[in-house]
């Protein structure tokens, strides 16, 4: 796995303005100076560190570190499909998510991994130009090295970066961000301790350059204003995260030119 080198994590917190440019009130109503257990404000995302070419044996790969959440994704292919099937004009995408045994002591890896694999597939499928590799398969293997909260958004963003590193044609990179509802407060990019007592969760994966959502998941009870607010926060953060992702794709090229 490639080392971090001298790169520093970048931030991608959403701004506190509406689409129309008007200043909006804080998403937390009681105390604008209240901070979370890791020192962040409610609207503040964790610093993100991203690096491509993390696994030499893979067609493409990426490593992501968002706070204590650490993920590595390897992409293999396109390669001839092993399953016997009739000729297809589009390629196949296989996604697998797994956890290391030391990622966390509180996770049921079997059921969660199967569900996360399905959600990763749904988030990425709409961004991949499947017609570019007919009758072949691209395999995406995501391994969570440490579970620190907001695992799925980090997995999706890291997997998208690994696909781009592998040269897979994409309509756009897919960035993902989640929000937890804690009482009347919305908390963006929640950590594990915040996800446990949450009243509801909201996650968006999207292609920022195309302004298209590839997946939206919602759990718990949400009012229409809170859904609108959560969507605005996530879309703004996704747009900024995508810029960091594109920058990480250019870093290896810059290093090789030097």
Coordinates of C-alpha atoms in Angstrom, one line a residue:
X1 CA 0.0 0.0 0.0
X2 CA 1.3 3.4 -0.9
X3 CA 2.3 5.7 1.9
X4 CA 0.8 9.1 2.7
X5 CA 3.9 11.1 1.8
X6 CA 3.7 14.8 2.6
X7 CA 0.0 15.3 1.7
X8 CA -2.3 16.8 4.2
X9 CA -6.0 16.1 4.7
X10 CA -8.4 18.6 3.0
X11 CA -11.7 19.9 4.3
X12 CA -15.0 19.9 2.4
X13 CA -17.5 21.3 4.9
X14 CA -20.7 22.8 3.4
X15 CA -21.2 26.6 3.5
X16 CA -24.0 28.1 5.6
X17 CA -25.7 29.8 2.7
X18 CA -28.7 28.8 0.7
X19 CA -28.8 28.2 -3.0
X20 CA -30.2 31.7 -3.5
X21 CA -27.2 33.2 -1.6
X22 CA -29.1 34.2 1.5
X23 CA -27.5 33.5 4.8
X24 CA -29.3 30.7 6.7
X25 CA -29.4 30.1 10.4
X26 CA -27.2 27.5 12.0
X27 CA -28.5 23.9 11.7
X28 CA -28.3 23.6 15.4
X29 CA -30.8 25.8 17.2
X30 CA -29.6 26.0 20.8
X31 CA -25.9 27.0 20.9
X32 CA -23.9 28.0 17.9
X33 CA -20.7 27.4 19.8
X34 CA -21.5 23.8 20.7
X35 CA -18.9 21.3 19.5
X36 CA -19.0 17.6 19.0
X37 CA -16.8 15.0 20.8
X38 CA -14.2 15.2 18.1
X39 CA -14.1 19.0 18.3
X40 CA -16.2 19.7 15.1
X41 CA -19.3 21.9 14.8
X42 CA -22.5 20.3 13.7
X43 CA -22.0 21.5 10.1
X44 CA -18.3 20.6 9.9
X45 CA -17.0 17.5 8.0
X46 CA -13.9 15.6 9.0
X47 CA -10.7 16.3 7.1
X48 CA -10.4 13.9 4.2
X49 CA -7.2 12.3 3.0
X50 CA -7.3 10.5 -0.4
X51 CA -4.6 8.7 -2.4
X52 CA -4.8 6.7 -5.6
X53 CA -2.5 3.8 -6.7
X54 CA -2.6 2.2 -3.2
X55 CA -2.5 -1.4 -4.4
X56 CA 0.2 -2.2 -7.0
X57 CA -1.4 -5.5 -8.1
X58 CA -4.8 -3.9 -8.9
X59 CA -5.9 -2.2 -12.2
X60 CA -6.8 0.8 -10.0
X61 CA -7.0 1.5 -6.3
X62 CA -7.5 4.2 -3.8
X63 CA -7.1 4.8 0.0
X64 CA -9.4 7.1 2.0
X65 CA -9.0 8.3 5.5
X66 CA -11.8 10.4 7.0
X67 CA -11.0 10.9 10.6
X68 CA -10.9 7.4 12.1
X69 CA -12.6 5.8 9.1
X70 CA -10.1 4.2 6.9
X71 CA -10.9 2.4 3.7
X72 CA -8.9 0.9 0.8
X73 CA -10.5 -0.1 -2.5
X74 CA -9.1 -2.3 -5.3
X75 CA -10.5 -2.5 -8.8
X76 CA -9.8 -5.4 -11.2
X77 CA -10.7 -5.4 -14.9
X78 CA -12.3 -5.1 -17.2
X79 CA -11.7 -8.8 -17.7
X80 CA -13.7 -11.6 -19.4
X81 CA -16.7 -12.6 -17.4
X82 CA -16.4 -15.9 -15.7
X83 CA -20.1 -16.6 -15.8
X84 CA -21.3 -18.1 -19.0
X85 CA -23.8 -15.7 -20.6
X86 CA -25.0 -14.5 -23.9
X87 CA -23.3 -11.5 -25.5
X88 CA -24.2 -8.3 -23.9
X89 CA -23.7 -4.7 -25.1
X90 CA -22.9 -3.6 -21.6
X91 CA -20.4 -4.7 -19.0
X92 CA -21.0 -6.2 -15.6
X93 CA -20.1 -4.5 -12.3
X94 CA -19.4 -6.6 -9.1
X95 CA -19.0 -4.9 -5.8
X96 CA -17.9 -6.5 -2.5
X97 CA -17.5 -4.7 0.8
X98 CA -15.7 -6.4 3.8
X99 CA -14.3 -5.4 7.1
X100 CA -11.0 -6.4 8.7
X101 CA -11.4 -8.4 11.9
X102 CA -9.9 -5.5 13.8
X103 CA -12.0 -2.7 12.2
X104 CA -14.5 -2.6 15.1
X105 CA -15.7 -5.0 17.8
X106 CA -19.3 -3.9 17.4
X107 CA -20.0 -4.9 13.8
X108 CA -21.8 -8.0 12.5
X109 CA -19.7 -8.2 9.4
X110 CA -21.8 -10.8 7.5
X111 CA -25.1 -9.1 7.1
X112 CA -23.7 -5.6 7.0
X113 CA -21.2 -6.5 4.3
X114 CA -23.9 -7.9 2.0
X115 CA -26.1 -4.9 2.4
X116 CA -23.2 -2.5 1.9
X117 CA -22.1 -4.3 -1.2
X118 CA -25.5 -3.9 -2.7
X119 CA -25.7 -0.2 -1.8
X120 CA -22.2 0.4 -3.2
X121 CA -23.3 -1.2 -6.5
X122 CA -26.4 1.0 -6.7
X123 CA -24.4 4.2 -6.0
X124 CA -21.8 3.4 -8.7
X125 CA -23.8 1.7 -11.4
X126 CA -25.3 5.0 -12.8
X127 CA -21.9 6.7 -13.1
X128 CA -20.1 4.0 -15.0
X129 CA -20.3 3.9 -18.8
X130 CA -21.0 0.1 -19.0
X131 CA -21.2 0.2 -22.8
X132 CA -17.4 0.9 -22.9
X133 CA -16.6 -2.7 -21.8
X134 CA -19.1 -5.2 -23.3
X135 CA -19.1 -8.8 -22.2
X136 CA -16.5 -8.1 -19.5
X137 CA -16.6 -7.6 -15.8
X138 CA -15.2 -4.9 -13.4
X139 CA -14.7 -6.1 -9.8
X140 CA -14.6 -3.6 -7.0
X141 CA -13.3 -4.8 -3.6
X142 CA -13.7 -2.4 -0.7
X143 CA -12.0 -3.2 2.6
X144 CA -12.7 -1.2 5.7
X145 CA -9.6 -1.1 7.8
X146 CA -11.1 0.9 10.6
X147 CA -14.7 1.8 11.2
X148 CA -15.1 5.3 12.6
X149 CA -18.5 6.3 11.4
X150 CA -20.1 7.3 8.0
X151 CA -18.5 4.1 6.5
X152 CA -20.7 3.8 3.4
X153 CA -20.1 7.4 2.1
X154 CA -16.4 7.0 2.5
X155 CA -16.5 3.6 0.7
X156 CA -18.5 5.0 -2.2
X157 CA -16.3 8.0 -2.7
X158 CA -13.1 5.9 -2.4
X159 CA -14.5 3.3 -4.8
X160 CA -15.3 5.9 -7.4
X161 CA -11.8 7.2 -7.1
X162 CA -10.4 3.7 -7.6
X163 CA -12.5 3.2 -10.7
X164 CA -11.2 6.4 -12.2
X165 CA -7.6 5.3 -11.3
X166 CA -8.3 2.1 -13.2
X167 CA -9.2 4.0 -16.3
X168 CA -12.9 2.9 -16.2
X169 CA -14.9 5.4 -18.2
X170 CA -17.2 7.4 -15.9
X171 CA -19.8 10.1 -16.5
X172 CA -18.4 11.7 -13.4
X173 CA -16.9 10.9 -10.1
X174 CA -19.3 9.9 -7.4
X175 CA -19.0 11.6 -4.0
X176 CA -21.1 10.7 -1.0
X177 CA -22.0 12.4 2.3
X178 CA -24.3 11.5 5.1
X179 CA -26.2 13.4 7.8
X180 CA -27.6 12.2 11.2
X181 CA -30.6 13.6 12.9
X182 CA -30.1 13.9 16.6
X183 CA -33.2 15.4 18.1
X184 CA -33.8 18.7 16.3
X185 CA -30.2 19.0 15.2
X186 CA -28.6 17.8 12.0
X187 CA -25.1 16.5 12.2
X188 CA -23.1 16.1 9.0
X189 CA -20.5 13.3 8.5
X190 CA -21.3 11.6 11.8
X191 CA -18.8 9.5 13.7
X192 CA -19.6 6.1 15.2
X193 CA -20.7 7.5 18.5
X194 CA -23.2 9.8 16.8
X195 CA -24.7 7.2 14.6
X196 CA -25.6 4.9 17.5
X197 CA -28.2 7.3 19.1
X198 CA -29.4 8.9 15.9
X199 CA -33.1 9.4 15.3
X200 CA -32.6 9.1 11.5
X201 CA -30.0 9.0 8.8
X202 CA -29.8 10.6 5.4
X203 CA -27.2 9.9 2.7
X204 CA -26.7 11.1 -0.8
X205 CA -24.2 9.9 -3.4
X206 CA -24.1 12.1 -6.5
X207 CA -22.2 13.2 -9.6
X208 CA -21.6 16.9 -8.8
X209 CA -20.5 18.0 -12.3
X210 CA -23.8 16.6 -13.8
X211 CA -25.9 17.6 -10.8
X212 CA -27.3 14.0 -10.7
X213 CA -28.0 11.8 -7.6
X214 CA -27.1 8.2 -8.0
X215 CA -28.4 7.1 -4.6
X216 CA -30.4 8.5 -1.8
X217 CA -31.1 6.6 1.5
X218 CA -33.3 7.8 4.3
X219 CA -34.1 6.1 7.6
X220 CA -36.2 7.3 10.6
X221 CA -38.8 10.0 10.6
X222 CA -38.0 13.3 8.8
X223 CA -40.0 16.5 8.3
X224 CA -40.0 18.0 4.8
X225 CA -37.9 21.0 6.0
X226 CA -35.3 18.8 7.5
X227 CA -35.0 16.7 4.4
X228 CA -34.5 19.8 2.3
X229 CA -31.9 21.0 4.7
X230 CA -30.1 17.7 4.8
X231 CA -30.1 17.5 1.0
X232 CA -28.7 21.0 0.7
X233 CA -25.9 20.2 3.2
X234 CA -25.0 16.9 1.5
X235 CA -25.0 18.3 -2.0
X236 CA -22.8 21.2 -1.1
X237 CA -20.4 19.0 0.8
X238 CA -20.3 16.5 -2.2
X239 CA -19.4 19.2 -4.6
X240 CA -16.5 20.2 -2.5
X241 CA -15.4 16.6 -1.8
X242 CA -15.4 15.9 -5.6
X243 CA -12.8 18.7 -6.0
X244 CA -10.6 17.0 -3.5
X245 CA -11.1 13.7 -5.3
X246 CA -10.1 15.2 -8.7
X247 CA -7.1 16.8 -7.1
X248 CA -5.9 13.4 -5.7
X249 CA -6.2 11.9 -9.3
X250 CA -3.8 14.6 -10.6
X251 CA -1.2 14.2 -7.8
X252 CA 0.4 10.9 -9.2
X253 CA 0.6 12.5 -12.6
X254 CA 2.4 15.6 -11.2
X255 CA 4.8 13.4 -9.2
X256 CA 5.7 11.3 -12.3
X257 CA 6.4 14.5 -14.3
X258 CA 8.8 15.7 -11.7

